[in-house]
Amino acid sequence: MKNIIAALLFSFITINTIAQSIQSPKEFLGYELGERFTRHHRVVDYFRYVGENMPNVTVEQYGETYEHRPLITATFSSPENMAKIEEIRKNNLRRAKLEDGSATQDDIAIVWLSYNIHGNEASSIEASMATIYELLTSDRGKEWLKNTVVIMDPCINPDGRDRYANFYNQYGASNFNPNGDAIEHHEPWPGGRPNHYLFDLNRDWAWQTQQESTQRAVIYHKWMPHVHVDFHEQGYNSPYYFAPAAEPFHEVITDWQREFQTTIGKNHAKYFDKEGWLYFTKERFDLLYPSYGDTYPTYNGAIGMTYEQAGHGFAGLGIITEYGDTLTLKDRVMHHYTTGISTVEISSQNAAQLSNQFGKYFNEATSSPSARYKTYVISGNNNPDKIDNLLKFLDKQQIRYGTTNSRKSFKGFNFNSNSSSNVTLSGKDVIISTYQPKSKLVTSLFEPVAKLSDSLTYDITAWSLPYAYGLETYALTDRINVDNTYNKVDVNNSLSADKPYAYISKYNSLDDVKWLSAILQEGINARVATKPFSLQGKSYDRGTIVITRRTNEKFGSKFDELIKKHAADYYRQIDAVTTGFADSGTDLGSGDIARLKAPKVALLAGEQTSSLGFGEIWHFFEQQINYPVTAIGTDYFNQVELSDYDVLIVPNGWYSLFDESTLKNVSSWVRDGGKLILVGYALNAFKDKNGFGLKEFRSDEEKKALDKEPTEQEILMNYNKEERDRLSSSIFGAIFKISLDNTHPLAYGYGREYFTLKTSSARYAFLDNGGNVGILKGEAQPVSGFAGYKATEKLEDSLVFGVQDKGSGHVIYMVDNPLFRAFWENGKLLFSNAVFIVD
């Protein structure tokens, strides 16, 4: 006991001595915070320095970015708490029912502060250094840490941050120019906001498509904080924004979570009022979309909040505002520093209540979930790859699932039919009960329609996973017990035939595309069935991949080894057949089993393209299907020899590039066999243009019918109602059910229907000469999410996906983006078909 007391006494003496001598950020960096933008590695150096010199601070590298910059957190509290920090952490997980055992009452708050998720919202990373220094060295900070554990992530997006800092430090490193015309206020494309693959990481908290998000989620679930703050910046003329958030709040958010947002906001206001700083609350930033840095923690039991400082990438080191003031980086750092300190203060003052309410949140989740639907049933008849991909997603979220011993029939909501129907349970079905710790997260991700208290939202209003993954799913109001773990369907690839005539693989999922990508890159000649057939007792649909020994003689004895290797690598069920003579339908030597070429793919990039739209496609090729793609800049596109490429993809964007001459060249390339894929707003550059069959309206009569003159009431509308009226013509991300022609190569692997995510009200007429592959026929109403009535009226009888045959080539029109944010899994096969199958 004496040794323990002596050790504790020594630790107190040590901490007090070091705290007085530890360098401030200014002393460490050699300049005052706000005088310049600190590059990421220097921020990491400072945090590691603090961790090495403060015994009550642990700095951990939890991952790295695509550009190999470290991702770190600093965890700190009082010396007494840090001596038992692992027990505090595990006790909190027991409180959240994520670890076995009963939690003890420790009255310790856990606060997580996340900085700089948007790289060019660049003040918060500077504030993080000031904040950790204050909390560790000031008397008030030490007092708060007695009952508070603080976790700080100083930079969620280092790649974007350095992209911005490197740009700005070229032009504004010394005497900054606050004139908005100066070049230092105008970032070049793509800007510092997104990560390496140009994804908005603040839309990726739940989906975790990016490695930064996936790695962060692991350590987040290791702690499960009670309070989480995501620091941001907005337009440079805006006052500071902090909690409470705006409506709509998702209905699963608890009264306590709402109330404590107000408690925190009032504490911030106390400091801002004293300084005369302007701020606003309860506006603009809602709590609905589940993949933000405020909502995702909220659906995981925390008080999740966004703080928004004026500035953004335009502000630089200083910018003249609309009032003639100069907003400096020093100002911005001070405001974020203040709310960070205030958050820890108010959390410390309410630590016992935060801890208790956090436990109550999970007790209610496991014993009496409030949502209407108690069970989600993923039919075992779904494609196994799609089920497996959903389960991988659920594993990331620590959402529990399994199977049931029940074989009863229940009535529930059928996602496919958008109506009530009966479902009889089987042992193959995946059962997801809301009686579990992640109950509210399950509800927010799976519910067919999120209830909107206000249709004016900050982001998309629909994302339900059964639609996103294309899975036959039922939502039941009954509680179904999970009795067993779910076992993945085994693949039997004995391939016993000695030197078979051909290998055959079904084609229904993105995993099949990954396998096909590898096969084509090996130089293996593959073919695709354009008609159904049956052979050796098995039936095969359109899109089936056929690889014959004939045409692959160049591989000799390695041919079979390569097929078996890639089948194993990608977990594919490959059938080896000994004959090409079909039982029915097409023989394997028929021309109806067409050659698949390994295409050379070009992707337009740079100014005029949406950086996010480009990034989604770039990431798809490099990280999801591992297929080579060449990015070509818009500034030199006309100097490129298009004949060197088989496919040209024009991502979502706003193009002036495609003038009459450029369109003529592209049209000629398509006629000679090229394949042009247009996504989103890129279609506008080709609409009503010579040589392209895309039109907004099929006739003047149709245009007149849809473009109605405004009524007198609309003309004389009250100014306050104008914003609401504009909603009637808007779609903020809603899910629509469309009809598919699955006999067309663009729709191979799908059924007759597809759920598409619409993020705009863009409308195009059916193609007069071409394949109207995906269409909204008749009345257009969303199955989930908000769409204004004027927008839905306009969308009736409109094109969603189409293919124009042009000479030897094709133009593929994708009105809706099937790769949206990389989480719309069911669209990825459609995009792959455009690249590999349509020909």
PDB file of C-alpha atoms in Angstrom, residues 15 41-42 50 56 63 138 191 198 234 271 324 344 419 471 486 543 564 617 627 662 690 694 703 712 760 778 827 831:
ATOM      1  CA  ILE A  15       2.394  16.123 -13.532  1.00  0.00           C
ATOM      2  CA  HIS A  41       2.719  16.781 -39.672  1.00  0.00           C
ATOM      3  CA  ARG A  42       3.565  19.661 -37.339  1.00  0.00           C
ATOM      4  CA  VAL A  50       2.446  16.484 -25.401  1.00  0.00           C
ATOM      5  CA  ASN A  56      -1.835  11.674 -18.155  1.00  0.00           C
ATOM      6  CA  GLY A  63      -4.858   4.505 -38.841  1.00  0.00           C
ATOM      7  CA  SER A 138      -4.852  25.483 -16.532  1.00  0.00           C
ATOM      8  CA  GLY A 191     -10.278  22.145 -53.283  1.00  0.00           C
ATOM      9  CA  LEU A 198     -12.586  13.406 -53.124  1.00  0.00           C
ATOM     10  CA  GLN A 234     -19.356  27.866 -43.147  1.00  0.00           C
ATOM     11  CA  TYR A 271     -18.950  33.207 -23.339  1.00  0.00           C
ATOM     12  CA  GLY A 324     -16.223  45.858 -43.696  1.00  0.00           C
ATOM     13  CA  VAL A 344     -15.699  20.104 -21.652  1.00  0.00           C
ATOM     14  CA  SER A 419     -47.060  -2.562 -49.041  1.00  0.00           C
ATOM     15  CA  LEU A 471     -32.546  -6.823 -50.807  1.00  0.00           C
ATOM     16  CA  TYR A 486     -25.802 -16.510 -39.270  1.00  0.00           C
ATOM     17  CA  GLY A 543     -25.403 -11.810 -68.293  1.00  0.00           C
ATOM     18  CA  LYS A 564      -9.364 -21.829 -60.031  1.00  0.00           C
ATOM     19  CA  ILE A 617     -16.026   6.894 -59.960  1.00  0.00           C
ATOM     20  CA  TYR A 627      -9.571  -1.941 -62.640  1.00  0.00           C
ATOM     21  CA  THR A 662     -15.834  19.034 -79.182  1.00  0.00           C
ATOM     22  CA  ASN A 690     -26.859  17.371 -82.843  1.00  0.00           C
ATOM     23  CA  LEU A 694     -31.323  13.081 -75.417  1.00  0.00           C
ATOM     24  CA  LYS A 703     -43.215  20.952 -72.781  1.00  0.00           C
ATOM     25  CA  GLU A 712     -51.799  34.598 -59.516  1.00  0.00           C
ATOM     26  CA  SER A 760     -32.424  16.257 -58.303  1.00  0.00           C
ATOM     27  CA  GLY A 778     -46.874   7.113 -65.208  1.00  0.00           C
ATOM     28  CA  GLY A 827     -26.382   0.668 -58.343  1.00  0.00           C
ATOM     29  CA  PHE A 831     -22.611   1.108 -63.611  1.00  0.00           C
TER      30      PHE A 831
END
